Amino acid sequence: MASNAQTGFLGRQLANITHTLAKASQRRDAELQAKRTRLPTAAPAVKAFCSDPSVTSESDVSRSSDSGDSHAELERLDKRLDDFAVDGDKQRIVPPATMKAPLGGGDDSDEVDPKKMLADLDRTQPSSSMGGKDEADHSDDLKRMRAEFDGLIMIDHHHHYPRAMLVSLGIERQASSRDLYEVPDNDGDGPMRMLAELDRLAFENKQQAIIIDDDDPRAMLADLDSQVQASGRALPSCDLSFPSFLILAPNFDKIEDPINITGTLEKESIPYAVALRLESAGCKWEDVKGWITYLFSTGLHGHEAQKKKDEMIVRAEKDLKTTIKYVLEEEKRYRAIEDKERLPCRLIVTNLAADANEEELRVFLSKYNWDIRDVTLMNERDPIKRTKTAHVDMYTRKPAVRASYEVGAIFGLTLNIRLAVEHE
């Protein structure tokens, strides 16, 4: 589809060039016819643009050679333009300043610059006798040729490199900022000035269309900023919202007139554009890159992912607190039930020596060693004697009742043993 559109575009360019040159040839033939009707001594011989530097000074030979050379030049130029149209399928546009066509007869190695040919046509055209309307049409055609050739100078859009897209943005901005259709000037060096301008623009665009394989986003955005500043416009200020910039449309190669096609910057390039503006304001690139990655990235380190992580952590903490609260309540309830079950089988031992421990108490009740479930020394002490209290839990109540009748002493102090519940 893109090849058909480009072929049609080249066909229109060739048609315009052929039409312009045909009109120039007709104008030149009319001039020669007018000179034939004049006196032979009234007009000097017109210089012919041929490969042989020795030009005959006789007027009749000069006129005949001019007419023949004009048709020969048109035939060779048409052939050259056909070759140029065939080469257009290679997806690369050659700048007009580099295209040369062999003109004149004889030696094929002599090449003539199209700028010289059009300059010669401009010198040979009449100044005032050919009519203002034809001159305006001829100047308009040359202006249109310049605009269309300028539109042809573009980079290859089949190479989808990010830097090539940014370079294309600079070319499109410069092309859209120029007024291609000015008022046609009637002075003698109008075509010469247009061709010089065309050569300069072709050289600049050729330098801008160099595709660099380095896909460093920082270098890409630096090129974009330099291109925009060169065109007299600055990037809009970024407020961390969704900024928009002027770029080429995705279907650029399918549009017949790609001079003023605009669009919005791709979403993937927005963080780098914002980072470039922040860096140019004096921020460090490392800090800017970290914040931009955090705000715009869709990965694990982006703002959205971090927000989801925080929400998950809050939910997990809430669930954990709920679980802990439930476990503590269950443990408290379980302890209450267990204490209620142990209470009938518990012995309370008082007047226990301050240095006595759990081992001495177990030795004292050694005959009930297999019936003892747990021995607990309490922290409270007697305010006068400074003796301790202990709780001895039995598995059943029967051995607890028998142990309550035991009598003995530890470290010289007689133990007082009683049941926690006297009557079950």
PDB file of N, CA and C in Angstrom, residues 345-351 389-393 404 415-421:
ATOM      1  N   CYS A 345      -8.623 -30.269  91.885  1.00  0.00           N
ATOM      2  CA  CYS A 345      -7.465 -31.145  92.089  1.00  0.00           C
ATOM      3  C   CYS A 345      -6.209 -30.371  92.473  1.00  0.00           C
ATOM      4  N   ARG A 346      -6.343 -29.181  92.999  1.00  0.00           N
ATOM      5  CA  ARG A 346      -5.199 -28.321  93.298  1.00  0.00           C
ATOM      6  C   ARG A 346      -4.955 -28.262  94.804  1.00  0.00           C
ATOM      7  N   LEU A 347      -3.637 -28.299  95.147  1.00  0.00           N
ATOM      8  CA  LEU A 347      -3.185 -28.118  96.521  1.00  0.00           C
ATOM      9  C   LEU A 347      -2.520 -26.761  96.647  1.00  0.00           C
ATOM     10  N   ILE A 348      -2.764 -26.090  97.792  1.00  0.00           N
ATOM     11  CA  ILE A 348      -2.133 -24.810  98.065  1.00  0.00           C
ATOM     12  C   ILE A 348      -1.144 -25.026  99.208  1.00  0.00           C
ATOM     13  N   VAL A 349       0.127 -24.858  98.927  1.00  0.00           N
ATOM     14  CA  VAL A 349       1.196 -25.077  99.907  1.00  0.00           C
ATOM     15  C   VAL A 349       1.728 -23.715 100.331  1.00  0.00           C
ATOM     16  N   THR A 350       1.688 -23.422 101.645  1.00  0.00           N
ATOM     17  CA  THR A 350       2.176 -22.142 102.169  1.00  0.00           C
ATOM     18  C   THR A 350       3.319 -22.387 103.131  1.00  0.00           C
ATOM     19  N   ASN A 351       3.904 -21.281 103.645  1.00  0.00           N
ATOM     20  CA  ASN A 351       5.052 -21.300 104.568  1.00  0.00           C
ATOM     21  C   ASN A 351       6.247 -22.029 103.940  1.00  0.00           C
ATOM     22  N   THR A 389       4.471 -19.113  98.419  1.00  0.00           N
ATOM     23  CA  THR A 389       3.302 -19.972  98.245  1.00  0.00           C
ATOM     24  C   THR A 389       3.436 -20.693  96.923  1.00  0.00           C
ATOM     25  N   ALA A 390       2.950 -21.963  96.896  1.00  0.00           N
ATOM     26  CA  ALA A 390       3.035 -22.781  95.684  1.00  0.00           C
ATOM     27  C   ALA A 390       1.702 -23.481  95.444  1.00  0.00           C
ATOM     28  N   HIS A 391       1.418 -23.697  94.115  1.00  0.00           N
ATOM     29  CA  HIS A 391       0.234 -24.447  93.724  1.00  0.00           C
ATOM     30  C   HIS A 391       0.692 -25.750  93.090  1.00  0.00           C
ATOM     31  N   VAL A 392       0.113 -26.860  93.602  1.00  0.00           N
ATOM     32  CA  VAL A 392       0.440 -28.186  93.086  1.00  0.00           C
ATOM     33  C   VAL A 392      -0.838 -28.771  92.486  1.00  0.00           C
ATOM     34  N   ASP A 393      -0.847 -28.995  91.154  1.00  0.00           N
ATOM     35  CA  ASP A 393      -2.017 -29.527  90.462  1.00  0.00           C
ATOM     36  C   ASP A 393      -1.839 -31.024  90.255  1.00  0.00           C
ATOM     37  N   SER A 404      -3.088 -33.790 100.917  1.00  0.00           N
ATOM     38  CA  SER A 404      -3.396 -32.657 101.798  1.00  0.00           C
ATOM     39  C   SER A 404      -3.189 -33.010 103.277  1.00  0.00           C
ATOM     40  N   LEU A 415       5.488 -27.090 106.472  1.00  0.00           N
ATOM     41  CA  LEU A 415       4.625 -26.739 105.352  1.00  0.00           C
ATOM     42  C   LEU A 415       3.170 -26.841 105.767  1.00  0.00           C
ATOM     43  N   ASN A 416       2.363 -25.889 105.254  1.00  0.00           N
ATOM     44  CA  ASN A 416       0.914 -25.917 105.458  1.00  0.00           C
ATOM     45  C   ASN A 416       0.281 -26.303 104.121  1.00  0.00           C
ATOM     46  N   ILE A 417      -0.385 -27.462 104.055  1.00  0.00           N
ATOM     47  CA  ILE A 417      -0.944 -27.989 102.810  1.00  0.00           C
ATOM     48  C   ILE A 417      -2.453 -28.082 102.986  1.00  0.00           C
ATOM     49  N   ARG A 418      -3.224 -27.559 102.020  1.00  0.00           N
ATOM     50  CA  ARG A 418      -4.683 -27.624 102.028  1.00  0.00           C
ATOM     51  C   ARG A 418      -5.211 -27.692 100.612  1.00  0.00           C
ATOM     52  N   LEU A 419      -6.463 -28.146 100.466  1.00  0.00           N
ATOM     53  CA  LEU A 419      -7.111 -28.226  99.162  1.00  0.00           C
ATOM     54  C   LEU A 419      -7.647 -26.856  98.756  1.00  0.00           C
ATOM     55  N   ALA A 420      -7.597 -26.554  97.450  1.00  0.00           N
ATOM     56  CA  ALA A 420      -8.146 -25.281  96.958  1.00  0.00           C
ATOM     57  C   ALA A 420      -9.661 -25.293  97.066  1.00  0.00           C
ATOM     58  N   VAL A 421     -10.283 -26.469  96.888  1.00  0.00           N
ATOM     59  CA  VAL A 421     -11.732 -26.616  97.011  1.00  0.00           C
ATOM     60  C   VAL A 421     -11.952 -27.734  98.034  1.00  0.00           C
TER      61      VAL A 421
END
